[in-house]
mmCIF file of C-alpha atoms in Angstrom:
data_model
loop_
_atom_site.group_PDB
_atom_site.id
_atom_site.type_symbol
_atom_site.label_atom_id
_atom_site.label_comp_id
_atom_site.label_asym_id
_atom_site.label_seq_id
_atom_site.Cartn_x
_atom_site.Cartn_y
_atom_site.Cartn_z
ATOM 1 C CA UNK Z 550 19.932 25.262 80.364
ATOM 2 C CA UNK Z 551 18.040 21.884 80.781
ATOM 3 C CA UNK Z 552 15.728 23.138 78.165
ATOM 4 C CA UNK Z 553 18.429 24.297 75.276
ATOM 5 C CA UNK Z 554 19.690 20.621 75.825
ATOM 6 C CA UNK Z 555 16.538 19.267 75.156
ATOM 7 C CA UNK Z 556 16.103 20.943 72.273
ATOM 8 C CA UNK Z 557 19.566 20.394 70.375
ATOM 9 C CA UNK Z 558 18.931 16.512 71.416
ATOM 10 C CA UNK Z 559 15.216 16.382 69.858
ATOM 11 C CA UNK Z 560 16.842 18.252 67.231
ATOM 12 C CA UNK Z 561 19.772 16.733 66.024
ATOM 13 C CA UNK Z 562 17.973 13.386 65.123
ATOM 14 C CA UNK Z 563 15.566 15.212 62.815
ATOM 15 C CA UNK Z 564 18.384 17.113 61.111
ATOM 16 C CA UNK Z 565 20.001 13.317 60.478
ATOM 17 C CA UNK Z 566 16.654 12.510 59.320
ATOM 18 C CA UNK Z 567 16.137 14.845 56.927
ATOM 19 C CA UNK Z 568 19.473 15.167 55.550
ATOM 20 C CA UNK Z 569 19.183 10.813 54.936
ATOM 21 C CA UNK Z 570 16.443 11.290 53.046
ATOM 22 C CA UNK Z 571 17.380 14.286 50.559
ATOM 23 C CA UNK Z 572 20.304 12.399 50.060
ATOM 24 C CA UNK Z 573 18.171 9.236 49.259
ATOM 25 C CA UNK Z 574 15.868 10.997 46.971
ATOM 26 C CA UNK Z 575 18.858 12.605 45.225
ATOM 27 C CA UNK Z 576 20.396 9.372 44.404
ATOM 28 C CA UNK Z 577 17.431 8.005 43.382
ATOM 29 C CA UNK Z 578 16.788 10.923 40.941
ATOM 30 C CA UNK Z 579 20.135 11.609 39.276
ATOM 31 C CA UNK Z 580 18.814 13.803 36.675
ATOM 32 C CA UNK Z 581 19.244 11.221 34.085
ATOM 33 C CA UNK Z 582 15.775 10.184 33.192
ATOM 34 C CA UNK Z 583 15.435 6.817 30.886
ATOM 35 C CA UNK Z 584 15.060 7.611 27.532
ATOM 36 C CA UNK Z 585 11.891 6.527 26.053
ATOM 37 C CA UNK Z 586 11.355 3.538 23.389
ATOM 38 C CA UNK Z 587 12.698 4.266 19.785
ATOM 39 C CA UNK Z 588 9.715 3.087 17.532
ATOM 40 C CA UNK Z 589 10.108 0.845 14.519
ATOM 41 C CA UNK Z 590 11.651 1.946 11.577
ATOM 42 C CA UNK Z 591 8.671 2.834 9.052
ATOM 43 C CA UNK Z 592 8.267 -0.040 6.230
ATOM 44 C CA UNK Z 593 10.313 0.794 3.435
ATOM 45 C CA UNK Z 594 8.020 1.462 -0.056
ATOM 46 C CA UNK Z 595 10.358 -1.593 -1.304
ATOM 47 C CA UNK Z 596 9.459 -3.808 1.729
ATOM 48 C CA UNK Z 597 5.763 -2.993 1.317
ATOM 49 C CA UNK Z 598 6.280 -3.853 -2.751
ATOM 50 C CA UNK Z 599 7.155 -7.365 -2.347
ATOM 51 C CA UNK Z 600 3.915 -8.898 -0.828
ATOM 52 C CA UNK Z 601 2.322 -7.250 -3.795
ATOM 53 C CA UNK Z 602 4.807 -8.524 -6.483
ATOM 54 C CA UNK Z 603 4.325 -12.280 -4.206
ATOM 55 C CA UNK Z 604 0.696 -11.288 -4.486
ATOM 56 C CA UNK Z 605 0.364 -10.409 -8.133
ATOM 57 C CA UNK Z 606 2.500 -13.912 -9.209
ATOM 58 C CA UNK Z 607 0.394 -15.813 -7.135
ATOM 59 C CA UNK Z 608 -3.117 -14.263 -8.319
ATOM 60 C CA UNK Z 609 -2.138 -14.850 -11.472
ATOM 61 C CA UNK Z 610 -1.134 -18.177 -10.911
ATOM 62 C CA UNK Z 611 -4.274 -19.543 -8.704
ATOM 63 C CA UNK Z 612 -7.409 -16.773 -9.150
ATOM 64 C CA UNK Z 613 -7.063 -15.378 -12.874
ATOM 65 C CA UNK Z 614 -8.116 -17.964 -14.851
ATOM 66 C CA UNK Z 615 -11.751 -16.472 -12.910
ATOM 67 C CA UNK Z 616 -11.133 -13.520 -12.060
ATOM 68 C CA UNK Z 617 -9.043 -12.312 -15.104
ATOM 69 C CA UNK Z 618 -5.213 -11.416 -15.001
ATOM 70 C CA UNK Z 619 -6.284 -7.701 -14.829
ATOM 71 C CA UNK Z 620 -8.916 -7.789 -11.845
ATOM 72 C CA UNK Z 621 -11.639 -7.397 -14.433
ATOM 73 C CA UNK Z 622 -13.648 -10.833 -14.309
ATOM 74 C CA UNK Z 623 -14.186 -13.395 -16.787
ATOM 75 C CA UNK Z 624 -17.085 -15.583 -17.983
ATOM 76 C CA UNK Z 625 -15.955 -17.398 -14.980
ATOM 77 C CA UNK Z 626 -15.615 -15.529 -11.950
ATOM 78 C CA UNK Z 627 -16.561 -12.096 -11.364
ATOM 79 C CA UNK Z 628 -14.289 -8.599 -11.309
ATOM 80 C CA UNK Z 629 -12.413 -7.638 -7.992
ATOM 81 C CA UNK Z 630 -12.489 -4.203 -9.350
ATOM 82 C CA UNK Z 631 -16.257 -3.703 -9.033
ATOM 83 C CA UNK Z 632 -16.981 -1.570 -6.201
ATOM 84 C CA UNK Z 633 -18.872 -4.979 -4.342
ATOM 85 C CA UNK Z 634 -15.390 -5.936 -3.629
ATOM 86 C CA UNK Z 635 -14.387 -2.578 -1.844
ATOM 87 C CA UNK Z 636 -12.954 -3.603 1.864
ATOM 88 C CA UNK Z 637 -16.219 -2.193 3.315
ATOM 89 C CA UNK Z 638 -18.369 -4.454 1.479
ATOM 90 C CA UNK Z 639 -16.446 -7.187 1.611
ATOM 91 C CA UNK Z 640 -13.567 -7.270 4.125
ATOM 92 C CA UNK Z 641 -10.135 -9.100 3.461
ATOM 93 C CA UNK Z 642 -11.373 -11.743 6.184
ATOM 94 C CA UNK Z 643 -14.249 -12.219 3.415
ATOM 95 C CA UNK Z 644 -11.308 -13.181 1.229
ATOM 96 C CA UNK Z 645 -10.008 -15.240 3.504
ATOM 97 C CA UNK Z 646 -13.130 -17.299 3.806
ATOM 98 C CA UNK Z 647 -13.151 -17.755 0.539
ATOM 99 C CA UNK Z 648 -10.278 -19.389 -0.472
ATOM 100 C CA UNK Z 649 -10.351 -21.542 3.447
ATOM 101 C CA UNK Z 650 -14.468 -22.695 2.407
ATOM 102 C CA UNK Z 651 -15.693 -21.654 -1.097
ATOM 103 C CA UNK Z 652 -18.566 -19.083 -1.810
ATOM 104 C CA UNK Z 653 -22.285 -19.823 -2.276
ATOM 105 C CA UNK Z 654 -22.585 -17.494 -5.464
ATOM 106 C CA UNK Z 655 -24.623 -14.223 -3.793
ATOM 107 C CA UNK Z 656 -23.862 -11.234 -6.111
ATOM 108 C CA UNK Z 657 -22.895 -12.493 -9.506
ATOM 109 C CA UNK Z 658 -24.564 -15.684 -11.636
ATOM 110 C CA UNK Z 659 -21.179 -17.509 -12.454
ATOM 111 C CA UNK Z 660 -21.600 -20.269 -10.274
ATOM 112 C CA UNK Z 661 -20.115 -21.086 -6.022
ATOM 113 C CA UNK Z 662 -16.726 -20.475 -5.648
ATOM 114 C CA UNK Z 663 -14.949 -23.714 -4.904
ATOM 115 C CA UNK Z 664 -12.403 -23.675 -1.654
ATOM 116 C CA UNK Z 665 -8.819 -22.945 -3.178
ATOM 117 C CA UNK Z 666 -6.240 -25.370 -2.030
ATOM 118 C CA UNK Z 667 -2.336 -25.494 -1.261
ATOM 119 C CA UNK Z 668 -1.687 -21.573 -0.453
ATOM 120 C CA UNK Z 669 -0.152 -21.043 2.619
ATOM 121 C CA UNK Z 670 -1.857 -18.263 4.923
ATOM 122 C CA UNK Z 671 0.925 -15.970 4.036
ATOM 123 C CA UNK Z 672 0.458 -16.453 0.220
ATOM 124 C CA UNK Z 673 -3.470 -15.449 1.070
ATOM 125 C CA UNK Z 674 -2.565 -12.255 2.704
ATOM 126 C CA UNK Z 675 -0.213 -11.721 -0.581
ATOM 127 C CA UNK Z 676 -3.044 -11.951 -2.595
ATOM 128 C CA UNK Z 677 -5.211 -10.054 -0.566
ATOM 129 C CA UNK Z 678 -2.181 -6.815 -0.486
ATOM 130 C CA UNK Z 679 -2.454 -7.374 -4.550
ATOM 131 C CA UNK Z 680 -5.937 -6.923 -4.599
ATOM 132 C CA UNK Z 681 -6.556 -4.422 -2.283
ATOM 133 C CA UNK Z 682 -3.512 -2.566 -3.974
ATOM 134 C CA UNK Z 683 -5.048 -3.039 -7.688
ATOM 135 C CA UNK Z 684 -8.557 -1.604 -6.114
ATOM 136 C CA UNK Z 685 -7.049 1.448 -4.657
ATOM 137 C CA UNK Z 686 -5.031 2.134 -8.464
ATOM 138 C CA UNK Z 687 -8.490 1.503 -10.113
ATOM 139 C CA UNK Z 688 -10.067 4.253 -7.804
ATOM 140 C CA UNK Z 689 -12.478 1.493 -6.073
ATOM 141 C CA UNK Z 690 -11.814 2.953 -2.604
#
């Protein structure tokens, strides 16, 4: 019988073991798992409207005496609806530029662009939504 005894005590300890552990891993995995991230809500059409209403006030206020009240150009400045100014010609950082430094006149014969002073960098990117929303309408891109 020395060797049944053996065995029970060699085997007891593993039992304890293994019955530690299942109970370990079942705590640790209750079944619940953690539900994942809810994303943003999508922007609203009337959310996305309002930099382009800011936008169209503010173009009209500070680039259309240039660039005309209806994107088409004057004597002055050239048309935002040409095609030149689609975003893969020139980018909305190109638009940036422009009002931070001026342009050296490259495309048109009206003259350099001076810098454009006292808009905020939020009233650019207003602008820039107006624009970029005018060129889509007009079928530019």
């Amino acid at each position: 019988m020395p060797g049944i005894a053996r065995k029970l005590t060699t085997a007891v300890p593993l039992g304890v073991v293994a019955l530690i552990v299942s109970l370990a891993l079942v705590a640790a995995c209750d079944g619940e798992a953690e539900p994942p991230p809810t994303p943003p809500p999508a922007a609203s059409p009337a959310a996305t409207a309002v930099p382009i209403l800011d936008g169209q006030t503010l173009f009209r206020q500070t680039c259309a005496v240039c660039h005309g009240v209806d994107l088409q150009g004057t004597n002055q400045g050239p048309p935002f609806l040409d095609r030149i100014y689609a975003p893969g010609h020139h980018s909305d950082a190109s638009f940036r530029l422009a009002v931070q430094r001026g342009v050296v006149a490259h495309h048109w014969t009206f003259g350099n662009m001076p810098k454009i002073e006292g808009l905020s960098d939020v009233q650019v990117e207003a602008i820039i939504a107006y624009v970029r929303d005018q060129q889509k309408q007009a079928g530019v891109y």
